[in-house]
DNA sequence: CTGTTAGCGCCTTCAG
DNA sequence: CTGAAGGCGCTAACAG
């Protein structure tokens, strides 16, 4: 490894001079600058970031904590984050919690020990986890992403999940549906799921309709178990004509499960999601959903974090715009009655072969 | 910030003693151990990784370079990598090249400057990029992921892309297709695409069929442009009855485009992909593809990297098993002639509205 | 404008 | 078994 010392010797000057040249200090002669750069080239020298960090207390890196990398919505935001970070010359250290509240805490500790200058996080639940508090206690700038902070003093970039789901519910109602169900991931592992459900309830009541109890399905797990779980309520006599899902991945899985159960989407069941992942536009039928600007939210969160680090901004909640993206999965209600839908679907016969 | 010094004072001992306790050195009394740990707890002390790194020359982090985070196949492998790294107490620094060969080099430099102990990379093209050489020159352990190394002395974890595509082509041929096309991303930005195409050619020739020229479509870009590009060859009188795509994402986009053009999959056109991303099982029709164990490949690459770092293994190419995953997108050829397929699809009429 | 010097937080011989 | 001291690579006063 070649150090700044080697460069200094080669260039015939002091290490401080080399340091100045490298950091573009104004007080330096063109001649020495050239000499130093030449030495740098010849020796193939590259600053040792870690030596620098020890001195400056800056690591040029920040941490990112998300529930999962394989959910496209987080992958998208991570893509935006990575791009914005790289552009600013920052590195990112990526960790996942896999929706495990306990791991949120561990992950943040690890990030802190590594000396990240800031943290971007999507926690399992800001209400119970309180990881943001630990960050605040140690004066490490941080921005919540997707989460809706409990404490307004913590910075966040999100969409108005409640309003967005209310809007989406409105779209479903506008298509003549009155019997609208709600399926979500486990509430305990996602504040978004809870908030979105509240938005659904808002709009249902507003329209004089009765919000139905949310069906929580374990999101991760084997395909077979999932289909079985879904079958349990899709085959019930109370099956709704339209189903809102707390996120797109869930919606897409539900559509696949429905197909397995012999139900046609949207003829027998309309489905809508939330997130606006790309894949939703390519599936058949295309998925109606709420589009949140994931990549852009990631970029914005990075900018916000930098502003926080520079002390240029105070924590605040930044609400990004959401839009309704129509899709063939959401159609007008036919007849609009449960009876009609049930008649159309030969449910019982097909179920037996999929439910153990 | 509380340092090891503070702990030493609080515990009434020397810094070195604290260090020994923290690092589990055997030469230490139970009594002092307890005293030190108490001090650590009371002060909420956490080792400063960067101070330690400077001394030990170990950062406890390795770098990951992939083309894109938003392609599910890379997201999956990244998920596996992250998990394996975390389990081993390592952090990962993630960078992307966005399929830009120039950025491969930059990214590796940045990783090196940060002092990563190793690097996992999927480069744009190992033939032209030669980034692995730079890593080797600086004695930084590294493992190629997905890439097929030119130089057998560089470690790699991949599947046998050529053989796998040959297998897939065999499945298509077995279903009665003889007119089989190949679509891929730009060859210049993916060695996999080239190698897979070669596998297709192998099997076609073996079956006495004429391999068709690969159609390279720019993978990134607007939806409209993509459909237009695809329309150009899907509407040609020479349209094949089956289409092999160099990866799943491309295949799924092609299926969506085909639908837009009024073609039915698989009735008018069979489609197969490569990668085995989850979404492929949920789309309608489900996508026939080659499944490569992405997450597991990521994990294996991490293990390989660790072995390399410990000097326990020599570089080698680790070939992971691939499997054919059937899907409804690939059906038996009907009649098996171009004419039949053309008759079935009302192509010309529908095209005009999608091609500018 | 440039060189000297003192650490940043930690680990690790080397004495005691 | 424990303490003292040097130094990892670098930056930032402070002199010159």
mmCIF file of C-alpha atoms in Angstrom, chain A residues 1 44 46-55 57 59-61 69-70 72 74-76 78-79 82-83 86 89-98 103 106-107 109-115 134 138 223 249 252-253 256 259 277 279 281-285, chain B residues 1 44 46-55 57 59-61 69-70 72 74-76 78-79 82-83 86 89-98 103 106-107 109-115 134 138 223 249 252-253 256 259 277 279 281-285:
data_model
loop_
_atom_site.group_PDB
_atom_site.id
_atom_site.type_symbol
_atom_site.label_atom_id
_atom_site.label_comp_id
_atom_site.label_asym_id
_atom_site.label_seq_id
_atom_site.Cartn_x
_atom_site.Cartn_y
_atom_site.Cartn_z
ATOM 1 C CA UNK A 1 0.000 0.000 0.000
ATOM 2 C CA UNK A 44 -0.598 4.936 -8.300
ATOM 3 C CA UNK A 46 -5.073 6.700 -3.754
ATOM 4 C CA UNK A 47 -6.077 8.348 -0.492
ATOM 5 C CA UNK A 48 -6.895 5.968 2.276
ATOM 6 C CA UNK A 49 -10.419 6.912 3.189
ATOM 7 C CA UNK A 50 -10.197 5.356 6.558
ATOM 8 C CA UNK A 51 -7.149 7.287 7.671
ATOM 9 C CA UNK A 52 -8.880 10.427 6.586
ATOM 10 C CA UNK A 53 -12.062 9.481 8.372
ATOM 11 C CA UNK A 54 -10.321 9.011 11.671
ATOM 12 C CA UNK A 55 -9.046 12.535 11.476
ATOM 13 C CA UNK A 57 -14.737 12.359 11.752
ATOM 14 C CA UNK A 59 -16.764 8.771 6.651
ATOM 15 C CA UNK A 60 -18.371 9.803 3.402
ATOM 16 C CA UNK A 61 -20.912 7.077 3.878
ATOM 17 C CA UNK A 69 -34.311 -5.746 -1.094
ATOM 18 C CA UNK A 70 -36.468 -8.080 -3.113
ATOM 19 C CA UNK A 72 -39.475 -3.944 -6.025
ATOM 20 C CA UNK A 74 -37.771 -0.873 -1.923
ATOM 21 C CA UNK A 75 -35.436 -1.863 -4.703
ATOM 22 C CA UNK A 76 -36.607 1.187 -6.640
ATOM 23 C CA UNK A 78 -32.728 1.983 -3.105
ATOM 24 C CA UNK A 79 -31.853 2.588 -6.734
ATOM 25 C CA UNK A 82 -27.709 4.807 -4.601
ATOM 26 C CA UNK A 83 -27.706 7.136 -7.560
ATOM 27 C CA UNK A 86 -22.936 8.282 -5.762
ATOM 28 C CA UNK A 89 -19.572 11.162 -3.700
ATOM 29 C CA UNK A 90 -21.081 9.185 -0.869
ATOM 30 C CA UNK A 91 -21.104 5.464 -0.361
ATOM 31 C CA UNK A 92 -24.057 3.616 1.076
ATOM 32 C CA UNK A 93 -24.073 0.726 3.481
ATOM 33 C CA UNK A 94 -27.183 -1.339 2.975
ATOM 34 C CA UNK A 95 -28.922 -3.456 5.607
ATOM 35 C CA UNK A 96 -32.263 -5.201 5.779
ATOM 36 C CA UNK A 97 -34.569 -6.032 8.648
ATOM 37 C CA UNK A 98 -36.739 -8.565 6.855
ATOM 38 C CA UNK A 103 -33.408 -6.330 13.624
ATOM 39 C CA UNK A 106 -29.419 -4.146 15.619
ATOM 40 C CA UNK A 107 -28.983 -2.795 12.155
ATOM 41 C CA UNK A 109 -26.343 -0.080 15.973
ATOM 42 C CA UNK A 110 -24.117 -1.688 13.387
ATOM 43 C CA UNK A 111 -24.457 1.339 11.163
ATOM 44 C CA UNK A 112 -23.592 3.641 14.014
ATOM 45 C CA UNK A 113 -20.528 1.633 14.972
ATOM 46 C CA UNK A 114 -19.340 1.969 11.417
ATOM 47 C CA UNK A 115 -19.526 5.716 11.712
ATOM 48 C CA UNK A 134 -31.564 6.281 19.306
ATOM 49 C CA UNK A 138 -26.536 10.188 19.195
ATOM 50 C CA UNK A 223 -46.858 -20.378 -2.274
ATOM 51 C CA UNK A 249 -46.763 -7.536 -4.572
ATOM 52 C CA UNK A 252 -50.227 -9.678 -7.744
ATOM 53 C CA UNK A 253 -49.985 -12.771 -5.608
ATOM 54 C CA UNK A 256 -52.425 -15.416 -9.177
ATOM 55 C CA UNK A 259 -56.736 -17.659 -10.839
ATOM 56 C CA UNK A 277 -44.219 -1.200 -9.101
ATOM 57 C CA UNK A 279 -44.281 -5.154 -12.986
ATOM 58 C CA UNK A 281 -48.118 -2.691 -15.713
ATOM 59 C CA UNK A 282 -46.924 -5.844 -17.371
ATOM 60 C CA UNK A 283 -49.043 -8.445 -15.665
ATOM 61 C CA UNK A 284 -52.294 -9.555 -17.188
ATOM 62 C CA UNK A 285 -54.638 -8.023 -16.258
ATOM 63 C CA UNK B 1 -18.697 10.356 21.579
ATOM 64 C CA UNK B 44 -23.063 3.222 26.456
ATOM 65 C CA UNK B 46 -19.454 1.144 21.336
ATOM 66 C CA UNK B 47 -16.157 0.489 19.595
ATOM 67 C CA UNK B 48 -15.315 2.896 16.867
ATOM 68 C CA UNK B 49 -14.942 0.708 13.832
ATOM 69 C CA UNK B 50 -12.904 3.213 11.983
ATOM 70 C CA UNK B 51 -10.260 3.602 14.649
ATOM 71 C CA UNK B 52 -9.985 -0.119 14.775
ATOM 72 C CA UNK B 53 -9.776 -0.390 11.024
ATOM 73 C CA UNK B 54 -6.879 1.976 10.792
ATOM 74 C CA UNK B 55 -4.916 -0.184 13.133
ATOM 75 C CA UNK B 57 -6.183 -2.856 8.266
ATOM 76 C CA UNK B 59 -12.710 -2.821 7.679
ATOM 77 C CA UNK B 60 -15.243 -5.569 8.153
ATOM 78 C CA UNK B 61 -16.855 -4.536 4.916
ATOM 79 C CA UNK B 69 -30.736 -2.845 -8.252
ATOM 80 C CA UNK B 70 -34.121 -2.761 -9.926
ATOM 81 C CA UNK B 72 -35.145 -8.556 -9.688
ATOM 82 C CA UNK B 74 -29.788 -8.745 -9.093
ATOM 83 C CA UNK B 75 -32.033 -7.718 -6.238
ATOM 84 C CA UNK B 76 -32.366 -11.378 -5.309
ATOM 85 C CA UNK B 78 -28.092 -8.852 -3.434
ATOM 86 C CA UNK B 79 -30.578 -10.099 -0.872
ATOM 87 C CA UNK B 82 -26.678 -9.044 2.338
ATOM 88 C CA UNK B 83 -27.943 -11.892 4.460
ATOM 89 C CA UNK B 86 -24.718 -9.764 7.975
ATOM 90 C CA UNK B 89 -20.726 -9.656 10.802
ATOM 91 C CA UNK B 90 -19.753 -7.896 7.624
ATOM 92 C CA UNK B 91 -21.229 -4.771 6.114
ATOM 93 C CA UNK B 92 -21.699 -4.331 2.411
ATOM 94 C CA UNK B 93 -21.168 -1.230 0.336
ATOM 95 C CA UNK B 94 -23.383 -1.338 -2.700
ATOM 96 C CA UNK B 95 -22.720 0.344 -6.024
ATOM 97 C CA UNK B 96 -24.265 0.096 -9.459
ATOM 98 C CA UNK B 97 -22.890 0.556 -12.945
ATOM 99 C CA UNK B 98 -26.179 0.845 -14.779
ATOM 100 C CA UNK B 103 -18.639 3.066 -14.325
ATOM 101 C CA UNK B 106 -14.915 4.036 -11.177
ATOM 102 C CA UNK B 107 -16.992 2.010 -8.799
ATOM 103 C CA UNK B 109 -11.799 2.483 -7.428
ATOM 104 C CA UNK B 110 -14.218 4.006 -4.960
ATOM 105 C CA UNK B 111 -14.607 0.679 -3.217
ATOM 106 C CA UNK B 112 -10.852 0.259 -3.014
ATOM 107 C CA UNK B 113 -10.345 3.715 -1.569
ATOM 108 C CA UNK B 114 -12.828 2.854 1.114
ATOM 109 C CA UNK B 115 -10.743 -0.102 2.097
ATOM 110 C CA UNK B 134 -7.100 -4.084 -11.097
ATOM 111 C CA UNK B 138 -3.981 -4.679 -5.572
ATOM 112 C CA UNK B 223 -42.239 1.955 -22.959
ATOM 113 C CA UNK B 249 -37.572 -8.933 -17.546
ATOM 114 C CA UNK B 252 -42.147 -10.073 -19.696
ATOM 115 C CA UNK B 253 -41.894 -6.763 -21.497
ATOM 116 C CA UNK B 256 -46.791 -7.116 -22.768
ATOM 117 C CA UNK B 259 -50.371 -8.105 -26.330
ATOM 118 C CA UNK B 277 -37.469 -14.189 -11.280
ATOM 119 C CA UNK B 279 -42.712 -12.420 -10.897
ATOM 120 C CA UNK B 281 -44.631 -17.237 -12.005
ATOM 121 C CA UNK B 282 -47.320 -14.699 -11.324
ATOM 122 C CA UNK B 283 -47.754 -13.126 -14.700
ATOM 123 C CA UNK B 284 -50.391 -14.419 -17.068
ATOM 124 C CA UNK B 285 -49.416 -16.507 -18.906
#
